[in-house]
Amino acid sequence: MEKKLRGKKFRVVFQPSGVRGEIEEGKTLLEASQELGVDVESICGGKQLCGKCKVRVEKGRFAKLNIRSAFSHVSDWESSEERFIDGGGRTKGYRLACAAKLRGDVLAFVPEESRAGKQVIRKEAGEIEIQCNPAVKLYRVDVSEPSLDDPLGDFDRLAQEIGKRHDLRDLAIDYLVLRDLSGILRQGEWQITAAVWDDREIIQVQPGSIEKCWGLAVDVGTTTVAAYLCSLESGEVQAVESMMNPQVAFGEDVMSRITYAAAHPDSGLHEMSSVIIEGLNSLISQATETAGISQEQILDMTFVGNTVMHHLLLGLDPQYVGSAPFTPTVQKSMDIKARDLGIEINKSAYVHILPIEAGFVGADNVGVLICGEPYRKDDIQLIIDIGTNGELVLGSKDRLVVASCATGPALEGAQITYGMRAAPGAIERIRIDPKTFEVTYKVIGTEAWSQTSGSGEIKTKGICGSGILDLLGELYRTGIVMKSGAFNRELKIPRLRMDGDGTPEFVVAWMDETSIGKDVVVTQRDIRQIQLAKAAIYAGAKLMMRHLGIDRVDSVLIAGAFGSYVDKEEALIIGMLPDISPGRIVSMGNAAGDGARMALLDREKRKEANWIARRVEYLELTIQEEFQDEFIAALHIPHGRDAFPHLKGIVPDFILNQ
Amino acid sequence: MEKKLRGKKFRVVFQPSGVRGEIEEGKTLLEASQELGVDVESICGGKQLCGKCKVRVEKGRFAKLNIRSAFSHVSDWESSEERFIDGGGRTKGYRLACAAKLRGDVLAFVPEESRAGKQVIRKEAGEIEIQCNPAVKLYRVDVSEPSLDDPLGDFDRLAQEIGKRHDLRDLAIDYLVLRDLSGILRQGEWQITAAVWDDREIIQVQPGSIEKCWGLAVDVGTTTVAAYLCSLESGEVQAVESMMNPQVAFGEDVMSRITYAAAHPDSGLHEMSSVIIEGLNSLISQATETAGISQEQILDMTFVGNTVMHHLLLGLDPQYVGSAPFTPTVQKSMDIKARDLGIEINKSAYVHILPIEAGFVGADNVGVLICGEPYRKDDIQLIIDIGTNGELVLGSKDRLVVASCATGPALEGAQITYGMRAAPGAIERIRIDPKTFEVTYKVIGTEAWSQTSGSGEIKTKGICGSGILDLLGELYRTGIVMKSGAFNRELKIPRLRMDGDGTPEFVVAWMDETSIGKDVVVTQRDIRQIQLAKAAIYAGAKLMMRHLGIDRVDSVLIAGAFGSYVDKEEALIIGMLPDISPGRIVSMGNAAGDGARMALLDREKRKEANWIARRVEYLELTIQEEFQDEFIAALHIPHGRDAFPHLKGIVPDFILNQ
């Protein structure tokens, strides 16, 4: 490994991803971005020739990011930059990342056009069957004109007409709509289209005949935010937009965000709440641009997210969710005026916040439930939603139990030496030849596998979640890693080597296959991280099965971004799931987001959500006596005690019988 | 009469009253205020010795007030002013009104401390019997603490507890209250007091045991605004505050405000809406100060006002109310969040806007109805509410009809030569000796009548509404004014004289009895104004009686500020009311404001208001064929055709038989 004399280090934070680290003095921001795995486009390779790597160096101090003072903490402006950045850009702090060298702490913003490849957001809108029965409906109404014999007020006249035709009684009207009502009725010559929310409130009146309106389903994950803009008539998805959750700058996981709020009692909650609202507003702006509509035409919105995301969006202090007994401020669903939240859709529209189940099991899991509907099934299903936090649901129409387990971010590629998010350049699939121990892999951005691809293809720079899971499965199946998770030091192969401290590491990709000028390896510590994550899931599922008094499940559904890409066999091999035929493991896609869409398009699903959120039994795993014991046994691959008959034929006997 | 050479005149507007006029160049602002009947305190009589007459001369141009350019359009600063106005005050434009002489158009603000006497607001809170059953109720709740076995969310737990104890289901919570809920529950150690609005929404949660909360009933008149701060527990009135409606600056009556809005389509409505909201906020601030509470402790508010005041408060365009078929934007009652209106009471509280009956017959008349409850009476009642606009209600429990009549502002003292608002110095009662034709009167601010009072008492400067009505009655009864309303030129008495143009006028108070250095007179034109007003009321009542097929009423109730002070016999003498025994004429006090208080304190009254607003029949007088004919006949005193048997013995026969 390349070693340098250790120079002075400075703190560097890249926005909007929030990725941060300590980087040596004198390195360029482009080098820093590469070291930290932040995507900054560079065609010329840092020679100040292509101008693709523009970043904005932010001014000022950023106490919350531990940035002592940014701006002018990079090297002086170079004449080569003038070709690419004009005076206005320079004033704003734009620099070429390959020209600006570190002289102090830096907060740098990577604009969209400088990102090497947009993150592959695995929160696409899946094909789901949805009953189109939205909470907001349009009614075309011919209102009779008032006269001296019939001088009834404008609103009263409108409400009477809608009431008569559509059997809606006691209609209210949003105050802001009322203000323009008289003018619009006359502008439309008494022919208007009214949007009615939940059969009870008029939230928009437009002159003439309007046939279209839109709704937005939003899934705020700890790491990724996805928004689905849907037609409320056809249910069709018109735009899908996603982004990193900008709260990442305040902490990678829910606990660190709770901690941030607690450590900054005056401003922390407000800061995190503001950035997500701003973030949603920019997604809304993108989505409406994509669909060619205005923000005022979005008349409804649904929200799912885990309990902490839920609280931070609503500006609710998350501290009580963070410690026993993990009580949220509110569990039931809420309807809040978008304007009260600062969300820039139609100013009279409501945002429907789906309910929370319990503690950390939030509205995102409710989304998964109303999407998968295990409560209608005869079969016993285990649903695993793996995000930065993991949620498990087990049961059938008779009984459902839910639990939360702290998987940590390893399965999302974080806290792994060469782990990275699912973005171009990330290894997403791995196979190891059990005889030659040679590795082939597939990189996001290419179609073919490494061994068959030409040299012009995208080079790798790290491993994402599904790749990491594959890797452990393959390392175990080929005997490179033993049941305990330790590397098999007996094995003498080039890819298994000792690092400087004498602990083993495995080379996944050699330096010449990578774009970072280094071998991509997996360390013993990395393996431990994955073991912790999978053991948490397995132990959780086991305790839940015991709680229900069952010893097998009929099917396993994997939800979440991860679920769509995970190799089911490998998940079984590493012992993340209870023993089951691989054929009975199903991917659900982004079920939380799909649930949000269903609640957007079918108001009955909102009722169902409240009903099921109250009906599921919550099992607090951490207070179960057996948890620790089960967790430790589950650290083994696939398990320290339990048998996995379904692995026969998938994993060689001699490996299974270690 | 003192006559001067007519010099150049400038436009002067005094705020906050909005009184304006053309005043000769070189006059002091104090003189201008006296000429226009604006109360500016002056103890020294304009000698720059007492410093009581401070006014603020506003800077800039005021197109809407027709002020070409104010500030520095008064004479230069005088050294005598330094004693009373410091540098800061001078910078703000403060001057002694007796020192600043007119050099151009001026907009002057009279601060509270410079007002000679606060207007005698005749909108006191009357003694009314109210069932105390407010829409907002406090519930003291002991919430069970969450535990791992019972980790239900904070709000859900609170709602469950209130629901169980008080049988309230499906409770919602205002979003702003939710934000602080978790902290408050813990601060109160799970003992809190929740305020619930309308059995459905929690609008406040406070730690511990709270027993008191307040509500505000507001009556926005065209000219006067009154606010009653009440305890929601005892119903007790804790503060009554009133002010001129600041919209007076945009027009004296409802039609001129509609015209203003139409003439300034971009800003007019917003300006008028803003000033009344600001005005209410300052009343709220005064009321809370008087009662020693905070604005956040006001948890409910009710509003009454005529249709135009209602629309301007809510920011609704009044133009459609202004012309046939006089359609309001909304008639039914509304509940609007105070924060959406910009009203500074508790930010989660609602403002309940009482319903409108029809056209100009607004929520103020609904207030009168629910206060007087004619719909529960066997007797046929005629209710007359005299403000800048007059409303009439006629009927009993069987049937009620309502109408609006344009009385004009004469009965409020406006558009009368020496007319003035009910303020200290105004003549409010008048008697004329039928033999000597000598006048005695009573002035607001003194207890005794003029002839028996000492010389040190307050001198008069004009006549207010009730005085004007008295005056016409007395002039007729003593034969000074004939049935036609014309002065009896045959009568040779010193008080009846010709003015410069040869038209007669009657001296009510001689110069030495006044504080304005002039005789206070009533002119022929003044008499015509009162005739027009009283004829409109009489003709309206007559048409309504005909509409109901009746020829007598059992009682007459006079509501409004005017109603409390009017002399019933005089009202009968001038022919404002249908013939009835004076003993059956009853004053209701400020029934509109009382109705607002009742709706504040008893939610059943809100239902009753919506019910009766829909049930009353609206009679549009102006489109009735007989109206013009009846109106002309009613111009006579007491009437051109109808007999008034009840005046026998009150008015001498030879007068009645003219």
Short mmCIF file of N, CA and C in Angstrom, two decimals, chain A residues 532-628:
data_model
loop_
_atom_site.label_atom_id
_atom_site.label_comp_id
_atom_site.label_asym_id
_atom_site.label_seq_id
_atom_site.Cartn_x
_atom_site.Cartn_y
_atom_site.Cartn_z
N LEU A 532 -22.58 -8.26 12.25
CA LEU A 532 -23.43 -7.60 13.26
C LEU A 532 -24.80 -7.28 12.67
N ALA A 533 -24.77 -6.80 11.44
CA ALA A 533 -26.02 -6.40 10.80
C ALA A 533 -26.91 -7.62 10.56
N LYS A 534 -26.34 -8.65 9.99
CA LYS A 534 -27.18 -9.81 9.64
C LYS A 534 -27.63 -10.55 10.90
N ALA A 535 -26.79 -10.54 11.92
CA ALA A 535 -27.17 -11.21 13.17
C ALA A 535 -28.35 -10.49 13.83
N ALA A 536 -28.36 -9.18 13.74
CA ALA A 536 -29.46 -8.41 14.33
C ALA A 536 -30.77 -8.81 13.67
N ILE A 537 -30.73 -8.93 12.35
CA ILE A 537 -31.95 -9.29 11.62
C ILE A 537 -32.38 -10.72 11.97
N TYR A 538 -31.43 -11.63 11.93
CA TYR A 538 -31.77 -13.03 12.18
C TYR A 538 -32.33 -13.21 13.60
N ALA A 539 -31.62 -12.62 14.57
CA ALA A 539 -32.05 -12.77 15.97
C ALA A 539 -33.43 -12.16 16.16
N GLY A 540 -33.66 -11.03 15.51
CA GLY A 540 -34.96 -10.39 15.60
C GLY A 540 -36.05 -11.30 15.06
N ALA A 541 -35.82 -11.85 13.89
CA ALA A 541 -36.81 -12.73 13.27
C ALA A 541 -37.06 -13.96 14.15
N LYS A 542 -36.01 -14.48 14.72
CA LYS A 542 -36.12 -15.67 15.55
C LYS A 542 -36.99 -15.40 16.78
N LEU A 543 -36.72 -14.27 17.44
CA LEU A 543 -37.51 -13.94 18.64
C LEU A 543 -38.97 -13.69 18.28
N MET A 544 -39.18 -13.12 17.14
CA MET A 544 -40.56 -12.87 16.72
C MET A 544 -41.29 -14.17 16.43
N MET A 545 -40.58 -15.11 15.81
CA MET A 545 -41.18 -16.42 15.55
C MET A 545 -41.53 -17.10 16.86
N ARG A 546 -40.62 -17.01 17.80
CA ARG A 546 -40.86 -17.62 19.10
C ARG A 546 -42.07 -16.94 19.77
N HIS A 547 -42.14 -15.62 19.63
CA HIS A 547 -43.25 -14.87 20.20
C HIS A 547 -44.59 -15.35 19.65
N LEU A 548 -44.59 -15.69 18.38
CA LEU A 548 -45.84 -16.18 17.75
C LEU A 548 -45.99 -17.70 17.90
N GLY A 549 -44.95 -18.33 18.47
CA GLY A 549 -45.02 -19.78 18.65
C GLY A 549 -44.95 -20.55 17.34
N ILE A 550 -44.16 -20.07 16.40
CA ILE A 550 -44.01 -20.77 15.12
C ILE A 550 -42.54 -21.09 14.89
N ASP A 551 -42.28 -22.11 14.05
CA ASP A 551 -40.88 -22.45 13.81
C ASP A 551 -40.51 -22.38 12.34
N ARG A 552 -41.42 -21.88 11.52
CA ARG A 552 -41.05 -21.66 10.12
C ARG A 552 -41.92 -20.53 9.56
N VAL A 553 -41.42 -19.93 8.48
CA VAL A 553 -42.23 -18.92 7.80
C VAL A 553 -42.50 -19.42 6.39
N ASP A 554 -43.61 -18.98 5.80
CA ASP A 554 -43.97 -19.45 4.47
C ASP A 554 -43.27 -18.66 3.37
N SER A 555 -42.98 -17.41 3.66
CA SER A 555 -42.24 -16.63 2.66
C SER A 555 -41.54 -15.47 3.34
N VAL A 556 -40.49 -15.00 2.67
CA VAL A 556 -39.76 -13.83 3.17
C VAL A 556 -39.85 -12.75 2.10
N LEU A 557 -40.25 -11.57 2.50
CA LEU A 557 -40.31 -10.44 1.56
C LEU A 557 -39.28 -9.42 1.98
N ILE A 558 -38.44 -9.03 1.04
CA ILE A 558 -37.42 -8.03 1.38
C ILE A 558 -37.81 -6.71 0.73
N ALA A 559 -38.02 -5.72 1.57
CA ALA A 559 -38.41 -4.39 1.10
C ALA A 559 -37.24 -3.44 1.18
N GLY A 560 -37.41 -2.26 0.68
CA GLY A 560 -36.37 -1.25 0.78
C GLY A 560 -35.50 -1.25 -0.45
N ALA A 561 -34.70 -0.19 -0.58
CA ALA A 561 -33.81 -0.04 -1.71
C ALA A 561 -32.95 -1.30 -1.85
N PHE A 562 -32.43 -1.75 -0.73
CA PHE A 562 -31.57 -2.90 -0.67
C PHE A 562 -32.28 -4.15 -1.20
N GLY A 563 -33.55 -4.27 -0.81
CA GLY A 563 -34.30 -5.48 -1.14
C GLY A 563 -34.40 -5.74 -2.63
N SER A 564 -34.40 -4.68 -3.42
CA SER A 564 -34.57 -4.86 -4.85
C SER A 564 -33.33 -5.46 -5.50
N TYR A 565 -32.18 -5.31 -4.84
CA TYR A 565 -30.93 -5.67 -5.50
C TYR A 565 -30.22 -6.83 -4.83
N VAL A 566 -30.73 -7.21 -3.67
CA VAL A 566 -30.04 -8.24 -2.92
C VAL A 566 -30.16 -9.60 -3.64
N ASP A 567 -29.13 -10.42 -3.56
CA ASP A 567 -29.17 -11.78 -4.09
C ASP A 567 -29.76 -12.65 -2.98
N LYS A 568 -30.92 -13.22 -3.28
CA LYS A 568 -31.65 -13.92 -2.23
C LYS A 568 -30.89 -15.12 -1.67
N GLU A 569 -30.19 -15.82 -2.57
CA GLU A 569 -29.43 -16.99 -2.14
C GLU A 569 -28.31 -16.59 -1.19
N GLU A 570 -27.64 -15.49 -1.55
CA GLU A 570 -26.53 -15.03 -0.71
C GLU A 570 -27.05 -14.60 0.67
N ALA A 571 -28.23 -13.95 0.67
CA ALA A 571 -28.81 -13.53 1.94
C ALA A 571 -29.09 -14.73 2.82
N LEU A 572 -29.48 -15.81 2.17
CA LEU A 572 -29.74 -17.05 2.90
C LEU A 572 -28.43 -17.66 3.39
N ILE A 573 -27.43 -17.65 2.50
CA ILE A 573 -26.13 -18.25 2.83
C ILE A 573 -25.51 -17.60 4.05
N ILE A 574 -25.53 -16.29 4.12
CA ILE A 574 -24.85 -15.65 5.26
C ILE A 574 -25.66 -15.77 6.55
N GLY A 575 -26.90 -16.31 6.45
CA GLY A 575 -27.69 -16.51 7.67
C GLY A 575 -28.36 -15.25 8.13
N MET A 576 -28.79 -14.45 7.18
CA MET A 576 -29.53 -13.25 7.56
C MET A 576 -31.00 -13.59 7.75
N LEU A 577 -31.45 -14.66 7.04
CA LEU A 577 -32.86 -15.03 7.04
C LEU A 577 -33.06 -16.39 7.67
N PRO A 578 -34.21 -16.63 8.22
CA PRO A 578 -34.49 -17.99 8.70
C PRO A 578 -34.48 -18.95 7.52
N ASP A 579 -34.21 -20.19 7.79
CA ASP A 579 -34.10 -21.19 6.72
C ASP A 579 -35.38 -21.25 5.89
N ILE A 580 -35.22 -21.15 4.59
CA ILE A 580 -36.38 -21.16 3.69
C ILE A 580 -35.85 -21.45 2.28
N SER A 581 -36.73 -21.96 1.42
CA SER A 581 -36.31 -22.18 0.05
C SER A 581 -36.04 -20.83 -0.61
N PRO A 582 -34.93 -20.66 -1.32
CA PRO A 582 -34.63 -19.38 -1.96
C PRO A 582 -35.78 -18.91 -2.85
N GLY A 583 -36.52 -19.84 -3.39
CA GLY A 583 -37.65 -19.48 -4.25
C GLY A 583 -38.77 -18.77 -3.50
N ARG A 584 -38.75 -18.88 -2.20
CA ARG A 584 -39.81 -18.23 -1.42
C ARG A 584 -39.35 -16.89 -0.81
N ILE A 585 -38.21 -16.44 -1.31
CA ILE A 585 -37.75 -15.10 -0.91
C ILE A 585 -38.10 -14.14 -2.06
N VAL A 586 -38.83 -13.11 -1.72
CA VAL A 586 -39.36 -12.21 -2.75
C VAL A 586 -38.92 -10.78 -2.46
N SER A 587 -38.61 -10.07 -3.51
CA SER A 587 -38.29 -8.65 -3.34
C SER A 587 -39.56 -7.82 -3.52
N MET A 588 -39.75 -6.87 -2.60
CA MET A 588 -40.94 -6.02 -2.66
C MET A 588 -40.68 -4.67 -3.30
N GLY A 589 -39.42 -4.35 -3.61
CA GLY A 589 -39.11 -3.00 -4.10
C GLY A 589 -39.25 -2.00 -2.96
N ASN A 590 -39.42 -0.75 -3.31
CA ASN A 590 -39.56 0.27 -2.26
C ASN A 590 -40.99 0.28 -1.75
N ALA A 591 -41.28 -0.70 -0.90
CA ALA A 591 -42.65 -0.89 -0.45
C ALA A 591 -43.16 0.29 0.37
N ALA A 592 -42.26 0.95 1.11
CA ALA A 592 -42.70 2.11 1.91
C ALA A 592 -43.21 3.20 0.98
N GLY A 593 -42.43 3.48 -0.06
CA GLY A 593 -42.84 4.48 -1.04
C GLY A 593 -44.10 4.06 -1.77
N ASP A 594 -44.19 2.76 -2.10
CA ASP A 594 -45.39 2.27 -2.76
C ASP A 594 -46.61 2.45 -1.86
N GLY A 595 -46.40 2.22 -0.57
CA GLY A 595 -47.49 2.42 0.40
C GLY A 595 -47.93 3.87 0.43
N ALA A 596 -46.96 4.78 0.36
CA ALA A 596 -47.30 6.21 0.35
C ALA A 596 -48.12 6.53 -0.89
N ARG A 597 -47.75 5.92 -2.03
CA ARG A 597 -48.50 6.15 -3.26
C ARG A 597 -49.92 5.62 -3.15
N MET A 598 -50.03 4.42 -2.54
CA MET A 598 -51.36 3.84 -2.40
C MET A 598 -52.25 4.72 -1.52
N ALA A 599 -51.67 5.24 -0.44
CA ALA A 599 -52.45 6.11 0.44
C ALA A 599 -52.81 7.41 -0.26
N LEU A 600 -51.95 7.82 -1.21
CA LEU A 600 -52.25 9.03 -1.97
C LEU A 600 -53.44 8.82 -2.89
N LEU A 601 -53.46 7.63 -3.50
CA LEU A 601 -54.43 7.41 -4.57
C LEU A 601 -55.71 6.75 -4.08
N ASP A 602 -55.66 6.17 -2.89
CA ASP A 602 -56.84 5.45 -2.40
C ASP A 602 -57.04 5.79 -0.93
N ARG A 603 -58.06 6.60 -0.68
CA ARG A 603 -58.26 7.05 0.69
C ARG A 603 -58.61 5.93 1.65
N GLU A 604 -59.14 4.82 1.11
CA GLU A 604 -59.45 3.69 1.99
C GLU A 604 -58.16 3.14 2.62
N LYS A 605 -57.06 3.30 1.87
CA LYS A 605 -55.78 2.83 2.38
C LYS A 605 -55.34 3.64 3.61
N ARG A 606 -55.80 4.88 3.71
CA ARG A 606 -55.46 5.69 4.88
C ARG A 606 -56.15 5.14 6.12
N LYS A 607 -57.39 4.74 5.93
CA LYS A 607 -58.11 4.14 7.06
C LYS A 607 -57.45 2.82 7.45
N GLU A 608 -57.11 2.04 6.40
CA GLU A 608 -56.47 0.75 6.64
C GLU A 608 -55.16 0.96 7.40
N ALA A 609 -54.44 2.01 7.05
CA ALA A 609 -53.16 2.30 7.69
C ALA A 609 -53.35 2.57 9.19
N ASN A 610 -54.33 3.38 9.51
CA ASN A 610 -54.58 3.66 10.93
C ASN A 610 -55.02 2.41 11.67
N TRP A 611 -55.79 1.60 10.98
CA TRP A 611 -56.29 0.39 11.61
C TRP A 611 -55.16 -0.59 11.88
N ILE A 612 -54.31 -0.78 10.87
CA ILE A 612 -53.25 -1.78 11.04
C ILE A 612 -52.15 -1.28 11.98
N ALA A 613 -51.92 0.05 11.95
CA ALA A 613 -50.88 0.60 12.83
C ALA A 613 -51.23 0.34 14.30
N ARG A 614 -52.52 0.33 14.59
CA ARG A 614 -52.96 0.06 15.97
C ARG A 614 -53.04 -1.44 16.25
N ARG A 615 -53.19 -2.23 15.18
CA ARG A 615 -53.45 -3.64 15.39
C ARG A 615 -52.16 -4.45 15.54
N VAL A 616 -51.08 -4.04 14.88
CA VAL A 616 -49.84 -4.83 14.98
C VAL A 616 -49.32 -4.79 16.41
N GLU A 617 -48.74 -5.95 16.81
CA GLU A 617 -48.12 -5.99 18.14
C GLU A 617 -46.67 -5.57 17.99
N TYR A 618 -46.23 -4.69 18.85
CA TYR A 618 -44.85 -4.24 18.79
C TYR A 618 -44.03 -5.04 19.79
N LEU A 619 -42.95 -5.60 19.32
CA LEU A 619 -42.07 -6.36 20.20
C LEU A 619 -40.76 -5.58 20.36
N GLU A 620 -40.48 -5.14 21.56
CA GLU A 620 -39.23 -4.41 21.81
C GLU A 620 -38.14 -5.45 22.03
N LEU A 621 -37.31 -5.64 21.01
CA LEU A 621 -36.33 -6.73 21.04
C LEU A 621 -35.29 -6.55 22.14
N THR A 622 -34.86 -5.32 22.34
CA THR A 622 -33.74 -5.10 23.26
C THR A 622 -34.07 -5.48 24.70
N ILE A 623 -35.35 -5.56 25.03
CA ILE A 623 -35.67 -5.93 26.42
C ILE A 623 -36.04 -7.41 26.55
N GLN A 624 -35.95 -8.15 25.44
CA GLN A 624 -36.22 -9.60 25.51
C GLN A 624 -34.96 -10.27 26.09
N GLU A 625 -35.19 -11.11 27.09
CA GLU A 625 -34.04 -11.76 27.76
C GLU A 625 -33.17 -12.55 26.78
N GLU A 626 -33.80 -13.26 25.86
CA GLU A 626 -33.04 -14.14 24.96
C GLU A 626 -32.33 -13.42 23.85
N PHE A 627 -32.58 -12.11 23.72
CA PHE A 627 -32.06 -11.44 22.53
C PHE A 627 -30.55 -11.55 22.42
N GLN A 628 -29.85 -11.23 23.52
CA GLN A 628 -28.40 -11.21 23.48
C GLN A 628 -27.85 -12.56 23.07
#
